Coordinates of C-alpha atoms and ligand atoms in Angstrom, one line a residue:
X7 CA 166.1 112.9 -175.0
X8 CA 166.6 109.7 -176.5
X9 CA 168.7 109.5 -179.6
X10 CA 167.3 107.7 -182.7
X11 CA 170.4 107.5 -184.7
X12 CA 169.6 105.9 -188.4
X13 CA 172.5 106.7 -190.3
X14 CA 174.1 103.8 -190.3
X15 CA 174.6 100.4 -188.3
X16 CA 177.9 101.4 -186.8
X17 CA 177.2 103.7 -184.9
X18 CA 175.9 101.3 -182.0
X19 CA 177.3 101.2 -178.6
X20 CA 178.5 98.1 -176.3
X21 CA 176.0 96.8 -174.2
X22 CA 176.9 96.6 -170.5
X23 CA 177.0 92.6 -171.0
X24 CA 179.5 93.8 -173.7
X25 CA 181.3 96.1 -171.6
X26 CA 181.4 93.1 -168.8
X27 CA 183.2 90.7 -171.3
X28 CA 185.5 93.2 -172.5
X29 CA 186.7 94.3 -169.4
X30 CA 187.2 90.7 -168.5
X31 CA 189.2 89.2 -171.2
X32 CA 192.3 87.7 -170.9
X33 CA 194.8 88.9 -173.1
X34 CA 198.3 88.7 -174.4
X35 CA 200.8 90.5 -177.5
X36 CA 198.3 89.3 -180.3
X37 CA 201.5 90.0 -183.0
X38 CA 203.5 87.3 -181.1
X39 CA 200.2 85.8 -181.5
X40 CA 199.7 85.2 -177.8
X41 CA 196.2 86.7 -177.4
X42 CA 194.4 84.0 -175.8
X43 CA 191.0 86.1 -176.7
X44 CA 192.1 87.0 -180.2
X45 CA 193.0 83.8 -181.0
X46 CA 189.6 82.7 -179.7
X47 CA 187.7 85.0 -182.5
X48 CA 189.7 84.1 -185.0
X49 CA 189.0 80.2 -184.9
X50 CA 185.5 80.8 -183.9
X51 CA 185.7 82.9 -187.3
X52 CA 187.0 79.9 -189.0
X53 CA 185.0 77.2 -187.4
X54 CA 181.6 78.8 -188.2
X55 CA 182.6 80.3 -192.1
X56 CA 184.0 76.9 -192.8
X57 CA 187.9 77.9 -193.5
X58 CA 191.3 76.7 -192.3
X59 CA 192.3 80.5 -191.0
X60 CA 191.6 84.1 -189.9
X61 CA 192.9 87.5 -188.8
X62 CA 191.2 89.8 -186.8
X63 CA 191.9 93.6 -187.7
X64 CA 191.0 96.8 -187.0
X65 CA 188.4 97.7 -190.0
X66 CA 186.2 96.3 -192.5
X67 CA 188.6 98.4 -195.0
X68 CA 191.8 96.7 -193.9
X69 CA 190.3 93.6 -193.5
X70 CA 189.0 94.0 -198.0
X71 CA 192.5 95.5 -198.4
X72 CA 194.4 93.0 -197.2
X73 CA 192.6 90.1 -198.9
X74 CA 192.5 92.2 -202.2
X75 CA 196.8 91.9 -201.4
X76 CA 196.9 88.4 -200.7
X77 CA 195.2 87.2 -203.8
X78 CA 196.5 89.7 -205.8
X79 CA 200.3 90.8 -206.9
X80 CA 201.5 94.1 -208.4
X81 CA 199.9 94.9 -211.8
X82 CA 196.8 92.3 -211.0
X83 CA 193.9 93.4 -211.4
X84 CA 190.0 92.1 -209.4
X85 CA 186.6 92.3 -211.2
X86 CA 184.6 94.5 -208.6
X87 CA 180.7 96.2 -208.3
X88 CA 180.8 100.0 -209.6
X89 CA 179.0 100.8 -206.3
X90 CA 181.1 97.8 -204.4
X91 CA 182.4 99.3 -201.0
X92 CA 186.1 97.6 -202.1
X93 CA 185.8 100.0 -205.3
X94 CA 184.1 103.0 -204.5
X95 CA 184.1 103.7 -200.8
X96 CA 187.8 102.4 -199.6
X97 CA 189.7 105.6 -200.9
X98 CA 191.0 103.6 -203.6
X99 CA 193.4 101.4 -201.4
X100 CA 193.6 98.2 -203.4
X101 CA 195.2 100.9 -206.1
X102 CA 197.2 102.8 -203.5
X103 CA 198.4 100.2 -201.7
X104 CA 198.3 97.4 -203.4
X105 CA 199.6 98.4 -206.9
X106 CA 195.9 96.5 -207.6
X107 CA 193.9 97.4 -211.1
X108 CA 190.2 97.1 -210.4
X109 CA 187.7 96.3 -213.4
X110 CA 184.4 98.0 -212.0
X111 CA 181.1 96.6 -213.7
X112 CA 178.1 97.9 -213.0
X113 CA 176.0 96.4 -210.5
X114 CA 172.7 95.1 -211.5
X115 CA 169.3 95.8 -209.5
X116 CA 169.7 92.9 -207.2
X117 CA 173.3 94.1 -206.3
X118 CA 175.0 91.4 -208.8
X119 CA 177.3 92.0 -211.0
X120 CA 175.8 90.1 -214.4
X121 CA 178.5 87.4 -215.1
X122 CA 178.5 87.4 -218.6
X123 CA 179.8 91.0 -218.4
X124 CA 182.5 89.4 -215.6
X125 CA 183.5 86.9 -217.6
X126 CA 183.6 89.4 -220.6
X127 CA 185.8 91.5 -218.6
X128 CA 188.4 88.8 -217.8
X129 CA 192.1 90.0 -219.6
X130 CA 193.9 87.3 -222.3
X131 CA 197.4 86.4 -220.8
X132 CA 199.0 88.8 -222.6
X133 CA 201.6 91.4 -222.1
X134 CA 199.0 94.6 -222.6
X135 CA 196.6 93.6 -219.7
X136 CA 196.5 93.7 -216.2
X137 CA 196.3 90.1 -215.2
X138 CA 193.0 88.9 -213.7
X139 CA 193.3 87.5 -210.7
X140 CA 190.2 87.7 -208.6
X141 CA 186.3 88.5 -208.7
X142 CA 185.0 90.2 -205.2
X143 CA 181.4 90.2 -204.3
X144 CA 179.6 92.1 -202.1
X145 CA 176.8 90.2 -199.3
X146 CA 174.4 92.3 -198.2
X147 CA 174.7 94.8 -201.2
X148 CA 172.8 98.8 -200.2
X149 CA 170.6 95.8 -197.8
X150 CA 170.0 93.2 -200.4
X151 CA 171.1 89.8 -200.2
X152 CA 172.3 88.1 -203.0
X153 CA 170.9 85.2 -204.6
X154 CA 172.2 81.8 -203.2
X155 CA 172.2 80.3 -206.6
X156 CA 173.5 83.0 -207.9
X157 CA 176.3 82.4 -205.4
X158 CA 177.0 78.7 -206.9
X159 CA 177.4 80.8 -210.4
X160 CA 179.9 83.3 -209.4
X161 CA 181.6 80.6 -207.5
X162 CA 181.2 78.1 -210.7
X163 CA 182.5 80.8 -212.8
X164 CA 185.3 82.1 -210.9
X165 CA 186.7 78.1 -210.6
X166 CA 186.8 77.8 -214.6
X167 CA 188.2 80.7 -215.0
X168 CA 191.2 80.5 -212.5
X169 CA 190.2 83.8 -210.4
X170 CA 189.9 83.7 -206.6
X171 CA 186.4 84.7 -205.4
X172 CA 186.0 87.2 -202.7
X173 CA 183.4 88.1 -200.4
X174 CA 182.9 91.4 -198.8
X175 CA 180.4 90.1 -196.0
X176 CA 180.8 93.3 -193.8
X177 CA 176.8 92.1 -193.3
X178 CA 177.3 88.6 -194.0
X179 CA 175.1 87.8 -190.9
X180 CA 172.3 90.2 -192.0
X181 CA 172.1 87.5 -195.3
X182 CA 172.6 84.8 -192.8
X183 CA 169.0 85.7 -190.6
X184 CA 167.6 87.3 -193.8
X185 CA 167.2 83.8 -195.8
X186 CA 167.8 81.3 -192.8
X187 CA 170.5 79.7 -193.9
X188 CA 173.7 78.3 -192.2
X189 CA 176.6 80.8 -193.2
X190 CA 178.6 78.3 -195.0
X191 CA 176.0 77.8 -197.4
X192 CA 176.9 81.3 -198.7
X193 CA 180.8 81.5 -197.4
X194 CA 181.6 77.7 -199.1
X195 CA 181.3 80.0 -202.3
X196 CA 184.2 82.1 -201.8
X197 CA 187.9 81.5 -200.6
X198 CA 187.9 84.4 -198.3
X199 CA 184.9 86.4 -196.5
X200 CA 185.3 89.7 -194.4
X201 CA 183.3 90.2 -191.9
X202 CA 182.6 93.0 -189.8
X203 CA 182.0 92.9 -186.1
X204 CA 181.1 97.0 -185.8
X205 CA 178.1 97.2 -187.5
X206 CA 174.9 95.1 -186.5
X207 CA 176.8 92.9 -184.6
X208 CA 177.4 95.7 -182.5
X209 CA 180.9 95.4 -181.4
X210 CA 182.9 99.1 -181.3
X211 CA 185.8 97.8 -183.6
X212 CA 187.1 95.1 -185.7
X213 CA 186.8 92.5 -188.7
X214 CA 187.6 89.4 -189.5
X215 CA 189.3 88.2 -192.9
X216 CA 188.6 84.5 -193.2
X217 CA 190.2 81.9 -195.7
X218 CA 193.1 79.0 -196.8
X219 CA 196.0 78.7 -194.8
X220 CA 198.6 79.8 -197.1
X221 CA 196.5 83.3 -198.4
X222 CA 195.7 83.8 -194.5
X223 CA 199.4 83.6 -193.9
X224 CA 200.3 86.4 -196.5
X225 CA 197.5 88.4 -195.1
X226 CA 198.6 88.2 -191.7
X227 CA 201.9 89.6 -193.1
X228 CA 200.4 92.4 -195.3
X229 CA 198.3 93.2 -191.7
X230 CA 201.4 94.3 -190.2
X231 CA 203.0 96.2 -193.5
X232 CA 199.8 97.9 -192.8
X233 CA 200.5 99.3 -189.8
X234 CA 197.3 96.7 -188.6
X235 CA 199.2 94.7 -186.2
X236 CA 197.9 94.7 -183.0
X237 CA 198.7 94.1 -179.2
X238 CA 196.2 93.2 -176.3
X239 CA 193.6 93.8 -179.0
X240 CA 191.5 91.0 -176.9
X241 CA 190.1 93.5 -174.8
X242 CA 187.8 94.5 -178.2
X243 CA 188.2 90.6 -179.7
X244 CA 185.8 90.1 -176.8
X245 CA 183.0 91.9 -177.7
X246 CA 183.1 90.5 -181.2
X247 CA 183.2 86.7 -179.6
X248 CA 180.3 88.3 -177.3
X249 CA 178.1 89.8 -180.7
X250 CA 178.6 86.7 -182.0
X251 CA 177.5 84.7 -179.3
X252 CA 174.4 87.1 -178.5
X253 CA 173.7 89.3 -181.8
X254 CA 173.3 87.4 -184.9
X255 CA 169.6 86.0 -184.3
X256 CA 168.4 89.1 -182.8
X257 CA 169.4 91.1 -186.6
X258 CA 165.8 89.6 -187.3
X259 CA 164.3 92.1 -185.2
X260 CA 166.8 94.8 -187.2
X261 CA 165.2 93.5 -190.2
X262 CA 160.8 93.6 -189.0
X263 CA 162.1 97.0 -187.9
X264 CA 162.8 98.0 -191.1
X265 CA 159.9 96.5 -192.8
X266 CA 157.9 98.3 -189.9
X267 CA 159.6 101.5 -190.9
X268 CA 159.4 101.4 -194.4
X269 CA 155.3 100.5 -194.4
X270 CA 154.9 103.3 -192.1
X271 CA 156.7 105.6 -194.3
X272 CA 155.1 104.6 -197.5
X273 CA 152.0 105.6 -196.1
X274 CA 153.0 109.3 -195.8
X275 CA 151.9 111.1 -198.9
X276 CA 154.4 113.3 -200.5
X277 CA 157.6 110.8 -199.6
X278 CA 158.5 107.6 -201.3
X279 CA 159.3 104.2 -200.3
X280 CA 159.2 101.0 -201.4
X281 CA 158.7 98.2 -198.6
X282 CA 158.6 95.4 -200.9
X283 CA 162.5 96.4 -201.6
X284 CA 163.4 96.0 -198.0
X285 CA 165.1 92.3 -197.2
X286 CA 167.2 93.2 -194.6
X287 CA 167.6 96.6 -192.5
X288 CA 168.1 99.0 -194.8
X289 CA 165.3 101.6 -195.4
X290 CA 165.7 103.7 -198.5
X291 CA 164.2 106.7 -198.6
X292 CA 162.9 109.6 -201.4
X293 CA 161.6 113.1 -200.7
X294 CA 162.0 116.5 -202.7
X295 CA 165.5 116.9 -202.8
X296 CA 164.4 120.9 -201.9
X297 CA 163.4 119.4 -198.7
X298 CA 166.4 117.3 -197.5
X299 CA 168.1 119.9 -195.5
X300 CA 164.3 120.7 -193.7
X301 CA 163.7 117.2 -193.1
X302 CA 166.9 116.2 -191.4
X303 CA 166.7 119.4 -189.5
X304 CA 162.8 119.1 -188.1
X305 CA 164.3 115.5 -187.4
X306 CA 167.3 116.7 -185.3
X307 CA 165.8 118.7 -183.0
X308 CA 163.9 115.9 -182.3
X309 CA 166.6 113.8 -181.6
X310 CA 166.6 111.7 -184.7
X311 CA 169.7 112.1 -187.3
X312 CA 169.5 110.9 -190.8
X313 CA 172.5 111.5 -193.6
X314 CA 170.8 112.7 -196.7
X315 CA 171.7 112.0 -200.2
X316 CA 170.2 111.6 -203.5
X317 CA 168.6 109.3 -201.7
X318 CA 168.3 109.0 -197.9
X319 CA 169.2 105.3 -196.5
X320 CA 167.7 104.8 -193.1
X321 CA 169.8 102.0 -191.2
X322 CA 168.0 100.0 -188.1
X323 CA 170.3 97.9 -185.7
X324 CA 170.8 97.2 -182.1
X325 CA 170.2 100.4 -180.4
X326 CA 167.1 101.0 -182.2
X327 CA 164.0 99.6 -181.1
X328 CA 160.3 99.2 -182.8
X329 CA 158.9 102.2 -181.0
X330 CA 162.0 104.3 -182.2
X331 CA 160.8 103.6 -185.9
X332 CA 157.3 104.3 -184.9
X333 CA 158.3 107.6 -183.6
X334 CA 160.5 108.1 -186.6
X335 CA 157.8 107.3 -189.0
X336 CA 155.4 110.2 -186.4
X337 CA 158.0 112.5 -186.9
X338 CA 158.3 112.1 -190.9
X339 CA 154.1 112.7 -191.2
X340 CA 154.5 115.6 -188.8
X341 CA 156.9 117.6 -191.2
X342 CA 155.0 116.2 -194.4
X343 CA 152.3 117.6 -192.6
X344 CA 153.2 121.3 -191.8
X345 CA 155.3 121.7 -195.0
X346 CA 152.2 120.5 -197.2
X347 CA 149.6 123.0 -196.4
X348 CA 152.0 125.4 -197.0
X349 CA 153.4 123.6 -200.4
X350 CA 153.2 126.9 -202.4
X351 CA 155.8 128.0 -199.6
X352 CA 157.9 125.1 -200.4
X353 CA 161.1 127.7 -201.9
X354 CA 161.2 129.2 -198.6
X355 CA 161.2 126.3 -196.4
X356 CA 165.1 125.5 -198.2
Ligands
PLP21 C1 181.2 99.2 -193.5 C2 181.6 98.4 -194.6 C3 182.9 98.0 -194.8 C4 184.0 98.3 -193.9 O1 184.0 99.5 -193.3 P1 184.9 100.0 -192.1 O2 184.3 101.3 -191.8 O3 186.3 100.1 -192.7 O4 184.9 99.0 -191.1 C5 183.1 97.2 -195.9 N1 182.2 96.9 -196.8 C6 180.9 97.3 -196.6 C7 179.8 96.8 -197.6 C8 180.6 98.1 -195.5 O5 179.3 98.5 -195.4

């Protein structure tokens, strides 16, 4: 039985053209900086995002982490989404770490942070505050793609201001193919951009942390502090220089996948979706919270895994294909279907 597995976008595996490159590549000690295919990613990094330098780590995490530590010092503090993966989802590191203060403000509908509030937020130089050093964005935000003139704001904004303007672009390619743009219209807003490789780009492991020389330089170092520094990492640089090479226009089929799923879905009574909300491939899905547990077990022995929440956010990418969403879609009417008639016996269902 195939596995239709839309939890999330990382869980792809290499394809054998993947595997081919991977067990090809030439390599070398990448912290004497003498990985011929590291080095490779990381100016292809820098070429296409339009910066001077890069470092390729192991995670998305580490790669946010140590930009957050190269712009910012001890008792700093950056402006940051309440739901912002750097805030909310990285275990706090920036604070752990770092010794960073982050200023959460609530993110708006679109996934921006309103920049009145930002700029409201932004600490007097004075001896009471945490200094305010940086403002860190987040492109694509639960699937949304920020604004591009939106971007030119932020970006106007951080400048008068004096902050540094980070982007966390673990799906900066899914905004990329979303609007059609070339990716230094939306990187030429920010001084440095993570990106991931291990989510629809498919690669098994790594980011890139692109930016100026001289922050690059520091990040490099705090890469190692972090226990990040690697050896013949090349062997996995290769499949991100390979996702890159064969995996950025193809997201577009991620993203009419999702469209596909989420118009099929909204035309199940008894669940709720909203296809118009759907820019890029993320699928967010509402049913009676009483039937969560049912749901993602009628799906599993069927082969198809979900990760419920308050709501539940269905994730196309590489190693799902149209007929996968179709059958997904079957597979949502068929329990909606044999629950319903039986709606009174909802209670026992849980
Ligand atoms: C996945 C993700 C990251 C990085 O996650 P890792 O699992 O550490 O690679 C960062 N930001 C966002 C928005 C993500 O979705």
């Amino acid at each position: 039985m195939k596995v239709i597995d839309l939890r999330s976008d990382t869980v792809t595996k290499p394809t054998e053209g993947m595997r081919a490159v991977m067990a090809a590549a030439d390599v070398g000690d990448d912290v004497y900086g003498e990985d011929p295919t590291v080095n490779r990613l990381e100016a292809t990094l820098a070429e296409r995002l339009g910066k001077e330098a890069a470092v390729y780590v192991a995670t998305g995490t580490q790669s946010n982490l140590i930009g957050l530590m190269s712009h910012c010092e001890r008792g700093d503090e950056y402006i940051v989404g309440q739901q912002a993966h750097t805030y909310k989802y990285e275990g706090g590191g920036a604070a752990v770490l770092g010794s960073i203060q982050p200023q959460p403000i609530d993110n708006e509908a679109d996934g921006t942070l309103d920049l009145g509030r930002v700029a409201a937020a932004i600490k007097p130089d004075d001896s009471h505050f945490a200094r305010t050093r940086l403002f860190a964005l987040e492109n694509t935000h639960g699937g949304k793609v920020l604004p591009m003139p939106y971007l030119k704001d932020a970006a106007a904004l951080a400048r008068a201001k004096g902050l540094g303007l980070h982007l966390d672009g673990a799906r900066l390619y899914n905004a990329v193919v979303a609007q059609r743009v070339n990716v230094r219209e939306i990187t030429d807003a920010f001084d440095t951009v993570s990106i991931c490789l291990s989510k629809g780009l498919g690669a098994p492991v790594g980011s890139v942390l692109v930016g100026p020389k001289a922050l690059l330089a520091k990040a490099r170092r705090w890469r190692k502090v972090l226990g990040g520094g690697m050896r013949q990492a090349g062997v996995m640089a290769a499949a991100g220089l390979y996702a890159l090479d064969h995996h950025v226009d193809r997201l577009a089929e991620d993203h009419d996948n999702a469209r596909l799923l989420a118009q099929k879905l909204a035309a199940i009574p008894g669940v709720s979706v909203d296809p118009a909300a759907v820019q890029t491939n993320m699928v967010f899905l509402s049913v009676a919270p009483e039937l969560g547990p049912a749901l993602k077990a009628w799906l599993q022995e069927r082969g198809m895994m979900i990760s419920l929440g308050p709501v539940i956010r269905l994730v196309t990418h590489l190693d799902v294909s149209r007929d996968d969403v179709t059958a997904f879609a079957d597979a949502v009417g068929k329990f909606v279907q044999q629950t319903a008639p039986a709606g009174q016996r909802a209670g026992a269902i849980v």
